[in-house]
CSV table of C-alpha atoms in Angstrom, one decimal:
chain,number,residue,atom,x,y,z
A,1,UNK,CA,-31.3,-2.2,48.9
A,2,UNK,CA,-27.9,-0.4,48.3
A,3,UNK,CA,-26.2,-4.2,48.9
A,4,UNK,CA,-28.8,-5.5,46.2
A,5,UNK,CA,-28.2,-3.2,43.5
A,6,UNK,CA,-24.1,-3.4,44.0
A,7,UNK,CA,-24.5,-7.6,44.0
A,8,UNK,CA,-26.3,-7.6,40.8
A,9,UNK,CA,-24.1,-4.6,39.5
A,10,UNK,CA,-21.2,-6.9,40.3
A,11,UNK,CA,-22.7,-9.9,38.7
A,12,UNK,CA,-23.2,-8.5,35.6
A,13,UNK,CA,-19.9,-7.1,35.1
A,14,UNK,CA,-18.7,-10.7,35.9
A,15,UNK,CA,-21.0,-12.3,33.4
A,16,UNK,CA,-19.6,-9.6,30.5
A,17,UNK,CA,-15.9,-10.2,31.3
A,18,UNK,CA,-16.4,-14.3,31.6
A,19,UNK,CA,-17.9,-13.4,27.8
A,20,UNK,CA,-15.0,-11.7,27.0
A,21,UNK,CA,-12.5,-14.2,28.1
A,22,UNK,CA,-15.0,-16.8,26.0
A,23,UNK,CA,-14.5,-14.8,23.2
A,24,UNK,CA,-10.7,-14.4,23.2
A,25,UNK,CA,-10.2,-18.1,23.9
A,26,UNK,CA,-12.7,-18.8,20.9
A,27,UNK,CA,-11.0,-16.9,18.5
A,28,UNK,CA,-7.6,-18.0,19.4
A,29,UNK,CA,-8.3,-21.8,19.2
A,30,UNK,CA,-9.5,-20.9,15.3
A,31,UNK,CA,-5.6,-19.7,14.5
A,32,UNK,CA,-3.6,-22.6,13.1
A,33,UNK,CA,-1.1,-24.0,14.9
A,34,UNK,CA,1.9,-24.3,13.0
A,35,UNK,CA,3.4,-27.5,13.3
A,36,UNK,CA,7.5,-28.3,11.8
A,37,UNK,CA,8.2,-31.5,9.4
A,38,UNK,CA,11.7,-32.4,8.5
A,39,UNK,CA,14.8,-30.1,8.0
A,40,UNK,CA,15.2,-28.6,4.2
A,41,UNK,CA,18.9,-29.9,4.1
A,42,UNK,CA,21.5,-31.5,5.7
A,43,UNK,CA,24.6,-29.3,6.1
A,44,UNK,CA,27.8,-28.4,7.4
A,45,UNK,CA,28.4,-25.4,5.9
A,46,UNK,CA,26.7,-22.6,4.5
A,47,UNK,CA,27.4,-20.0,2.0
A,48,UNK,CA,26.5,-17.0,2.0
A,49,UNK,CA,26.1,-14.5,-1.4
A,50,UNK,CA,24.6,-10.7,-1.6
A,51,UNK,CA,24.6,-8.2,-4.5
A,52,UNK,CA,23.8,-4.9,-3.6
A,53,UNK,CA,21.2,-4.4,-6.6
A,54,UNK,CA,19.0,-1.0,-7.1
A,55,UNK,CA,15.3,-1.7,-8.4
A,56,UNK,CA,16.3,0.6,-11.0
A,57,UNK,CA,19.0,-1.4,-12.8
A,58,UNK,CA,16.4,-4.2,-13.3
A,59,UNK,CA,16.1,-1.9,-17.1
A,60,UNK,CA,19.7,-1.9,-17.4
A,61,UNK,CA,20.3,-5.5,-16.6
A,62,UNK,CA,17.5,-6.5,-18.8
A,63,UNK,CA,19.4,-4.9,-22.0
A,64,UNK,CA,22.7,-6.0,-21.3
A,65,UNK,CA,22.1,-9.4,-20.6
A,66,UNK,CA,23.5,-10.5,-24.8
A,67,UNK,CA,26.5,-8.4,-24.2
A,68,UNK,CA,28.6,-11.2,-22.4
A,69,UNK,CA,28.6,-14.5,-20.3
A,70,UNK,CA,28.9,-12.4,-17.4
A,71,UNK,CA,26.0,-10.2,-18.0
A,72,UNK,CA,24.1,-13.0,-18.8
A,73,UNK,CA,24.1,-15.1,-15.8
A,74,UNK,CA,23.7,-12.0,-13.5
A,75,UNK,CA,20.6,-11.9,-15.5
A,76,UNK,CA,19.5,-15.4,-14.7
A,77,UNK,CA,20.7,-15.7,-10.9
A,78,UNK,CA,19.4,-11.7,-10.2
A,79,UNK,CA,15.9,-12.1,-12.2
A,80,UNK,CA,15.8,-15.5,-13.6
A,81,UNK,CA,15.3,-19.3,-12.7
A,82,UNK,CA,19.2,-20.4,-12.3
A,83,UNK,CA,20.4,-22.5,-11.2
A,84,UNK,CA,17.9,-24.6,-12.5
A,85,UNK,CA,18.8,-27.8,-10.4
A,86,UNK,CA,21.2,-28.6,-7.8
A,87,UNK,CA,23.7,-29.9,-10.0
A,88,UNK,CA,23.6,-26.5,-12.2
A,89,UNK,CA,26.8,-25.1,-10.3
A,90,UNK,CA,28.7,-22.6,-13.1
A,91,UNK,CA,27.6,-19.9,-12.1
A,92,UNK,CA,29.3,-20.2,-8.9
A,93,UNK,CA,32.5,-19.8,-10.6
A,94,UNK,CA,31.5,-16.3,-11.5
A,95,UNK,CA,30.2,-15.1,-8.5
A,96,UNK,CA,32.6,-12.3,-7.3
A,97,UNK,CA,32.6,-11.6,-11.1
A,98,UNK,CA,28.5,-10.9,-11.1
A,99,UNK,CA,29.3,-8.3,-8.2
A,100,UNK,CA,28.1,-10.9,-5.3
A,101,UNK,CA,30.1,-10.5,-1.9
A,102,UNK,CA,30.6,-14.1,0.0
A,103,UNK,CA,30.4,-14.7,3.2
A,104,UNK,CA,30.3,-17.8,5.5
A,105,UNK,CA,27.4,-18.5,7.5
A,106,UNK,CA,29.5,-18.8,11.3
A,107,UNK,CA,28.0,-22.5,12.5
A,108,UNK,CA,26.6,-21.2,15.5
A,109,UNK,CA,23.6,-19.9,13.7
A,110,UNK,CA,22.8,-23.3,12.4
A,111,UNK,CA,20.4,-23.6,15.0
A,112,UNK,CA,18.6,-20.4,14.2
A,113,UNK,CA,18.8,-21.4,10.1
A,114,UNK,CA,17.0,-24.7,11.0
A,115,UNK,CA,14.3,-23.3,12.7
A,116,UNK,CA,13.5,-20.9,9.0
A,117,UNK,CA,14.5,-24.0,7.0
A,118,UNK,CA,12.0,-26.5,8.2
A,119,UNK,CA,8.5,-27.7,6.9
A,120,UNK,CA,5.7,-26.1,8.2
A,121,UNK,CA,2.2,-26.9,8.0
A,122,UNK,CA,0.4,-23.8,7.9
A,123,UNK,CA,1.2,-20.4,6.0
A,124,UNK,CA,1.0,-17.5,7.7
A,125,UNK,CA,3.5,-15.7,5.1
A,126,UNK,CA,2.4,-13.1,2.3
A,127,UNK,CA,3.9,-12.9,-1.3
A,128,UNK,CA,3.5,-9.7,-3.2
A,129,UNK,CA,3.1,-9.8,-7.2
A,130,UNK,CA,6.0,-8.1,-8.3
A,131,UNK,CA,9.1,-9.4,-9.9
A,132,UNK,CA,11.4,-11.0,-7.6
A,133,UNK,CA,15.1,-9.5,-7.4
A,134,UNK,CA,17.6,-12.2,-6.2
A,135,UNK,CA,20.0,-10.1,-4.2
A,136,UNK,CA,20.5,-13.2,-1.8
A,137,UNK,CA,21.8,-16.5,-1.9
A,138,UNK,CA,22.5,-19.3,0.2
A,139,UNK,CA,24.4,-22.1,-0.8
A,140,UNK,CA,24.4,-25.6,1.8
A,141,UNK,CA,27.0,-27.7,1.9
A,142,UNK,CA,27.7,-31.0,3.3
A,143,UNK,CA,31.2,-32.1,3.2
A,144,UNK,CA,32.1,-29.4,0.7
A,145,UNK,CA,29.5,-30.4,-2.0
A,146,UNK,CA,26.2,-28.6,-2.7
A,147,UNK,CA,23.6,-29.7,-1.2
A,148,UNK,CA,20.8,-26.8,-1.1
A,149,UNK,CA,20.5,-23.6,-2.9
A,150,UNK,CA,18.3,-20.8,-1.8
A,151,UNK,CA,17.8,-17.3,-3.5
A,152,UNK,CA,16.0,-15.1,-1.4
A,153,UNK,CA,13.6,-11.5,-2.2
A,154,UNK,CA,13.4,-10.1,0.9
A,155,UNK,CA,11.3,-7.6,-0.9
A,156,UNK,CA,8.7,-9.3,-2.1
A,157,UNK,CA,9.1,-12.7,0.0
A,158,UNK,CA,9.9,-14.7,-3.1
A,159,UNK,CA,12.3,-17.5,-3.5
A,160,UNK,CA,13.6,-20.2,-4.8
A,161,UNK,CA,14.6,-23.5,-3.0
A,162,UNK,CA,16.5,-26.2,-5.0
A,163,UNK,CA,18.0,-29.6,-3.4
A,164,UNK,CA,15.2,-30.5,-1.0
A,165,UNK,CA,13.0,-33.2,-0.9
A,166,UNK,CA,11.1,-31.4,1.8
A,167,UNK,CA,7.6,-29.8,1.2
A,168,UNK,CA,8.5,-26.4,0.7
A,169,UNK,CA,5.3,-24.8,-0.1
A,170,UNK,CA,4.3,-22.8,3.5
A,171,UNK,CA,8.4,-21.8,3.7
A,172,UNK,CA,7.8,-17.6,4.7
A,173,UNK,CA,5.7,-18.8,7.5
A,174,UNK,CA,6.0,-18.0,11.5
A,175,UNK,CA,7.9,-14.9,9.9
A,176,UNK,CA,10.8,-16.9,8.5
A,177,UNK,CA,12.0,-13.6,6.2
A,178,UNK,CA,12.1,-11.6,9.5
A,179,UNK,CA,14.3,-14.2,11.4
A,180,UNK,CA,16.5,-15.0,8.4
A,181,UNK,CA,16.8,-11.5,7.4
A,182,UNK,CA,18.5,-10.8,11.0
A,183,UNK,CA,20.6,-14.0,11.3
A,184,UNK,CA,22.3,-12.9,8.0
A,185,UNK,CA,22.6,-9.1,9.3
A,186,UNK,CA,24.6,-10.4,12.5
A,187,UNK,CA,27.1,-12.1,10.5
């Protein structure tokens, strides 16, 4: 009778972890898998621009943004919708004037930038509603011209992506900030 009791004993704890294991499997068929569509750009070079910008100068900036060219298009590349197309390219010329540092993206993290610049067919990113603060900004370059811009809020996973004909709309996915953000700390 001892035997009888243990087999069904047995049995049942069987049956609940074979639910279990259903279960898991069930749920993990229901999350998307991402698939990857076509490169954002085709490069040979990348640039690479940072400001080191204090949530509490967004006032300050905001004010002084009449004063002068300068202050102006700090405005508009920090806060605002420059460059507006990929053939908008002043405000390179002012860059180290603005207060951005430069720095070349070293090729052997192409790789690694191709796999955050990429379509993807499912979002698994978040954006937060604040106001976006444009402290990066890559610039892709194919033979020395322009090719792609990108202006990144690591803060509040905004961005801007100008030069592509790629769909851009679920870029932030697979957690593309997290991966960018330490491809451009190791360089």
């Amino acid at each position: 009778m001892k035997n009888f009791w243990l087999l069904i004993l047995l049995v049942l704890i069987n049956c609940k972890k074979q639910n279990v294991n259903e279960n898991i499997k069930t749920e993990l068929e229901k999350i998307p898998e991402i698939k990857y569509g076509k490169s954002f750009f085709d490069y040979d070079q990348i640039d690479y621009y940072q400001i080191d910008f204090k949530e509490n100068q967004i006032t300050e900036l905001d004010s002084n943004k009449e004063k002068s060219k300068i202050d102006m298009l700090k405005y508009k590349l920090i806060i605002d919708e420059t460059p507006t197309n990929i053939n908008d390219l002043e405000f390179l010329n002012y860059m180290n004037k603005i207060g951005y540092s430069k720095k070349e993206i070293d090729t052997s993290k192409f790789k690694q930038m191709d796999k955050v610049f990429i379509e993807k067919t499912e979002s698994t990113g978040y954006t937060a509603a604040c106001i976006p603060v444009f402290r990066d900004i890559l610039i892709f370059k194919k033979r020395r011209k322009v090719v792609g811009i990108v202006k990144i809020c690591f803060e509040c996973h905004q961005y801007r992506i100008i030069g592509t004909n790629a769909n851009i709309d679920n870029f932030g996915s697979d957690s593309d900030y997290d991966q960018l953000g330490r491809i451009l700390e190791q360089n």
